[in-house]
Coordinates of C-alpha atoms in Angstrom, one line a residue:
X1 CA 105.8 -74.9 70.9
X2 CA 107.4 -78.7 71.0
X3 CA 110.8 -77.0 70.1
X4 CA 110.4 -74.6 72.9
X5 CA 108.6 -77.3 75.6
X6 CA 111.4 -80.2 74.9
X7 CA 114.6 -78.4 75.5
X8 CA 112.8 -76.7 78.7
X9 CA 112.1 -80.1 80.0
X10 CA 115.5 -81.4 79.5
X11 CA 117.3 -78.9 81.2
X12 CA 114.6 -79.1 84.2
X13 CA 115.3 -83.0 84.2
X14 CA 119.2 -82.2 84.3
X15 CA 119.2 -79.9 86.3
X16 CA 117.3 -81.3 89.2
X17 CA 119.2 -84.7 89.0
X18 CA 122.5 -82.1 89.5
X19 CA 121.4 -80.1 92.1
X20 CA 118.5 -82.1 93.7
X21 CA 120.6 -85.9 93.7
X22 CA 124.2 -85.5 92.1
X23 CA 125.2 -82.7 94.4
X24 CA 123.3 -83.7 97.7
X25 CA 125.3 -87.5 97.3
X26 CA 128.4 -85.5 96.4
X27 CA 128.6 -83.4 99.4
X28 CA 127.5 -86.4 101.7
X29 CA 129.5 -88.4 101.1
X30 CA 132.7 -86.0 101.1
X31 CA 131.6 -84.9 104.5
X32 CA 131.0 -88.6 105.5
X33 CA 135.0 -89.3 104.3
X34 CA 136.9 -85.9 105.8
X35 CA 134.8 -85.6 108.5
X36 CA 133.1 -88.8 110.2
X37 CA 132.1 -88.2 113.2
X38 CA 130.2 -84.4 112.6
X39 CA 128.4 -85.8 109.5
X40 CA 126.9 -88.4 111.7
X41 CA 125.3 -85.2 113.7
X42 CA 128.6 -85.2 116.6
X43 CA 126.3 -87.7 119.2
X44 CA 128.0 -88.5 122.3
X45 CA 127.5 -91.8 123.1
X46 CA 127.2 -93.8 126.8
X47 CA 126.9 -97.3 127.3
X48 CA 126.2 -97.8 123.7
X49 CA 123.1 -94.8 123.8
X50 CA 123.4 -91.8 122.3
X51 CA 122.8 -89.0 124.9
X52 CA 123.5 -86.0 123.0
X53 CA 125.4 -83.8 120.2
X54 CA 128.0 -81.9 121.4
X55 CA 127.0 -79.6 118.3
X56 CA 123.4 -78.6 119.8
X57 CA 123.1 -77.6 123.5
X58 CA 120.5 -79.5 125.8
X59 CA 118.1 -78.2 128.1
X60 CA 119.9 -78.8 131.9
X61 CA 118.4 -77.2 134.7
X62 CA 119.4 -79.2 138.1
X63 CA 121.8 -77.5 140.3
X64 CA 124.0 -80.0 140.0
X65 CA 124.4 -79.4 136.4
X66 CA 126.2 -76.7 134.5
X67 CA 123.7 -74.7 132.4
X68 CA 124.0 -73.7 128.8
X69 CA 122.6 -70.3 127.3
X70 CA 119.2 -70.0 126.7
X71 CA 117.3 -71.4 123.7
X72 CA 115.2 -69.3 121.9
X73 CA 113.7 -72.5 120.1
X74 CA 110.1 -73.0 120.5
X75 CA 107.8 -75.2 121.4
X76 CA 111.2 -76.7 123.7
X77 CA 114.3 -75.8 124.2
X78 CA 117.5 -76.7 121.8
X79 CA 114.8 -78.0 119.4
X80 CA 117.2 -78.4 116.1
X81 CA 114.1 -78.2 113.5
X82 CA 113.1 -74.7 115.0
X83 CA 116.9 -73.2 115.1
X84 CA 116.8 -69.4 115.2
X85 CA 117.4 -66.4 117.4
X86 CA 114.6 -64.5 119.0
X87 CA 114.6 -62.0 116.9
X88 CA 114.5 -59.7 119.8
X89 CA 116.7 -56.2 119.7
X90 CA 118.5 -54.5 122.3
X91 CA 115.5 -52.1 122.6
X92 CA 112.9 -54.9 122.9
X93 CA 111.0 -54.6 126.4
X94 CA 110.8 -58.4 125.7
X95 CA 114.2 -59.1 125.6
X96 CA 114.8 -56.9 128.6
X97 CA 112.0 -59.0 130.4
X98 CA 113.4 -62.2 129.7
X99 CA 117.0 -61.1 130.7
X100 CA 115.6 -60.2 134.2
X101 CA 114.0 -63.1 134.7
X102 CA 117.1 -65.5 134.0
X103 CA 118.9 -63.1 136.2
X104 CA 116.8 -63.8 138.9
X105 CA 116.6 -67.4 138.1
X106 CA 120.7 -67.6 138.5
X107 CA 120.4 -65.7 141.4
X108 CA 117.9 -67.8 143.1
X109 CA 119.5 -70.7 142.5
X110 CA 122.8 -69.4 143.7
X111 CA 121.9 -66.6 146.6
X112 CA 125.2 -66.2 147.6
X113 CA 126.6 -65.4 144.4
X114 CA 127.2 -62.1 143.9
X115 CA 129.3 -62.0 141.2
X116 CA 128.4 -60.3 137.6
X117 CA 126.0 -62.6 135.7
X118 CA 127.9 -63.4 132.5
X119 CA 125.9 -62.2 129.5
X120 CA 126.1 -65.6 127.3
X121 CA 123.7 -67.0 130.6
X122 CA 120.9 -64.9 130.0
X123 CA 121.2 -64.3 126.5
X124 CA 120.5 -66.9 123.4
X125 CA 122.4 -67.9 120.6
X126 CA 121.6 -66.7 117.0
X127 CA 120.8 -70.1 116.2
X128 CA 119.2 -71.2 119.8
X129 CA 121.4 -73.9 119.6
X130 CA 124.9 -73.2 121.1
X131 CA 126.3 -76.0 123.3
X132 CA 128.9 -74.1 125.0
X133 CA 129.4 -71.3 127.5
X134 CA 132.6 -69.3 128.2
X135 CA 134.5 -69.8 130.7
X136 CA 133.4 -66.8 132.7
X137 CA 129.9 -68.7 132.8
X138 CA 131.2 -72.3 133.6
X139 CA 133.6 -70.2 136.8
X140 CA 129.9 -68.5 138.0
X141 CA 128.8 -71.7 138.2
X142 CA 131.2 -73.7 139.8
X143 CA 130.1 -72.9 143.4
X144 CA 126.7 -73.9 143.1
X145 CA 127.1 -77.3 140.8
X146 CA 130.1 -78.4 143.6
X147 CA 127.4 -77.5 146.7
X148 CA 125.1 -79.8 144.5
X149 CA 127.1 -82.4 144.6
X150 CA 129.0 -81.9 147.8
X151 CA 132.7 -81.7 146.4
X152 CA 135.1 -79.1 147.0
X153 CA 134.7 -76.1 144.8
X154 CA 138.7 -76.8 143.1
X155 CA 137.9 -79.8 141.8
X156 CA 135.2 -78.4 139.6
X157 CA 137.2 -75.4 138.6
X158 CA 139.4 -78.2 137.9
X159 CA 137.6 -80.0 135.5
X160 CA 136.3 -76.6 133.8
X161 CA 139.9 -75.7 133.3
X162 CA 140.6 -79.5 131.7
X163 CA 137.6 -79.4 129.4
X164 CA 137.5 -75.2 128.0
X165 CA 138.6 -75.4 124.4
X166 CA 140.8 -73.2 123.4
X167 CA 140.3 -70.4 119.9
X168 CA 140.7 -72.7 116.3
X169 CA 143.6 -72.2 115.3
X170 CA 144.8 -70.0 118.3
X171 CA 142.8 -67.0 117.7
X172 CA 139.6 -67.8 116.0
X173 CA 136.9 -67.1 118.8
X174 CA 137.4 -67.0 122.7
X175 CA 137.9 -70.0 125.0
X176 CA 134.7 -72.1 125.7
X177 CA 133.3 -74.9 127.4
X178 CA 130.9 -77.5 126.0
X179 CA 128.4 -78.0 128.4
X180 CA 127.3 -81.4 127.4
X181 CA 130.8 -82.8 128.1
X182 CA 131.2 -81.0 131.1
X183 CA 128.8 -82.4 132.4
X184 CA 129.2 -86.0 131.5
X185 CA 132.8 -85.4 132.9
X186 CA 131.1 -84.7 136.6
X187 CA 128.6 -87.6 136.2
X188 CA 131.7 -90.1 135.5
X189 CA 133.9 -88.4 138.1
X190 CA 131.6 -89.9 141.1

């Protein structure tokens, strides 16, 4: 049994100070060195505070704010420790239900809008998390976040149009906008 038991051990011992220490400091600290500023979790910073990650969306709902796709996070919205889609299929009378109701949400906020809702604002991410919208969803709300703050519609479109990323590499994903930094861009522009 003690030539059986010992060996055991020893590998156990090695192999959780690999995997469970020697790794885990490895990868750190390579991420810290190639990339900085996304192993310190992206934070924005203002005035020396931290007011967001322009890697996990936030939850904005004045009018005078762009607003992000849904969370599907519980028990709040863009809560990081409870990352995960809803879970909810196409044939869901949930998801259907919750779709109309952030329809109507947009269109009571905006009556006069009577554009197509774009999908990304009434559907969540897979991880509940996403901090940007398309473009498409940063144009439908232009009218309504420059009534808000009582500036001319161009300038807005402006600013969208300034801050929409373009696809990695020039064809990895579609254009997007992050709404965090949108955002911050309108509160600075006053």
């Amino acid at each position: 049994m003690k030539n059986i038991l010992r060996p055991a051990l020893i590998v156990f011992v090695a192999l959780s100070a690999l995997t469970g220490l020697l790794y885990p400091l490895a990868v750190t600290g390579a991420a810290q060195a190639v990339f900085p500023h996304e192993a310190a979790g992206s934070l924005v910073q203002r005035n020396g505070q931290a007011v967001g990650s322009s890697s996990i969306g936030q939850n904005f709902t004045e009018p005078a704010h762009f607003w992000g796709r849904p969370s599907a996070t519980a028990p709040m919205p863009y809560n990081a420790v409870a990352s995960g889609g809803s879970n909810q299929g196409p044939l869901n009378p949930a998801l259907n239900d919750a779709v109309k109701a952030r329809v109507e949400a947009l269109r009571a906020a905006d009556p006069g809008n009577l554009a197509p809702v774009p999908v990304d604002l009434v559907t969540a991410s897979a991880s509940g998390l996403d901090p940007h919208i398309s473009v498409a969803a940063a144009q439908y709300q232009a009218a309504r976040v420059a009534r808000a703050r009582n500036v001319p519609v161009a300038s807005v479109n402006a600013l969208v149009d300034k801050l929409t990323e373009k696809p990695i590499l020039g064809l990895l994903g579609e254009p997007r906008v992050n709404v965090l930094a949108l955002n911050l861009a309108l509160n600075d522009a006053r």
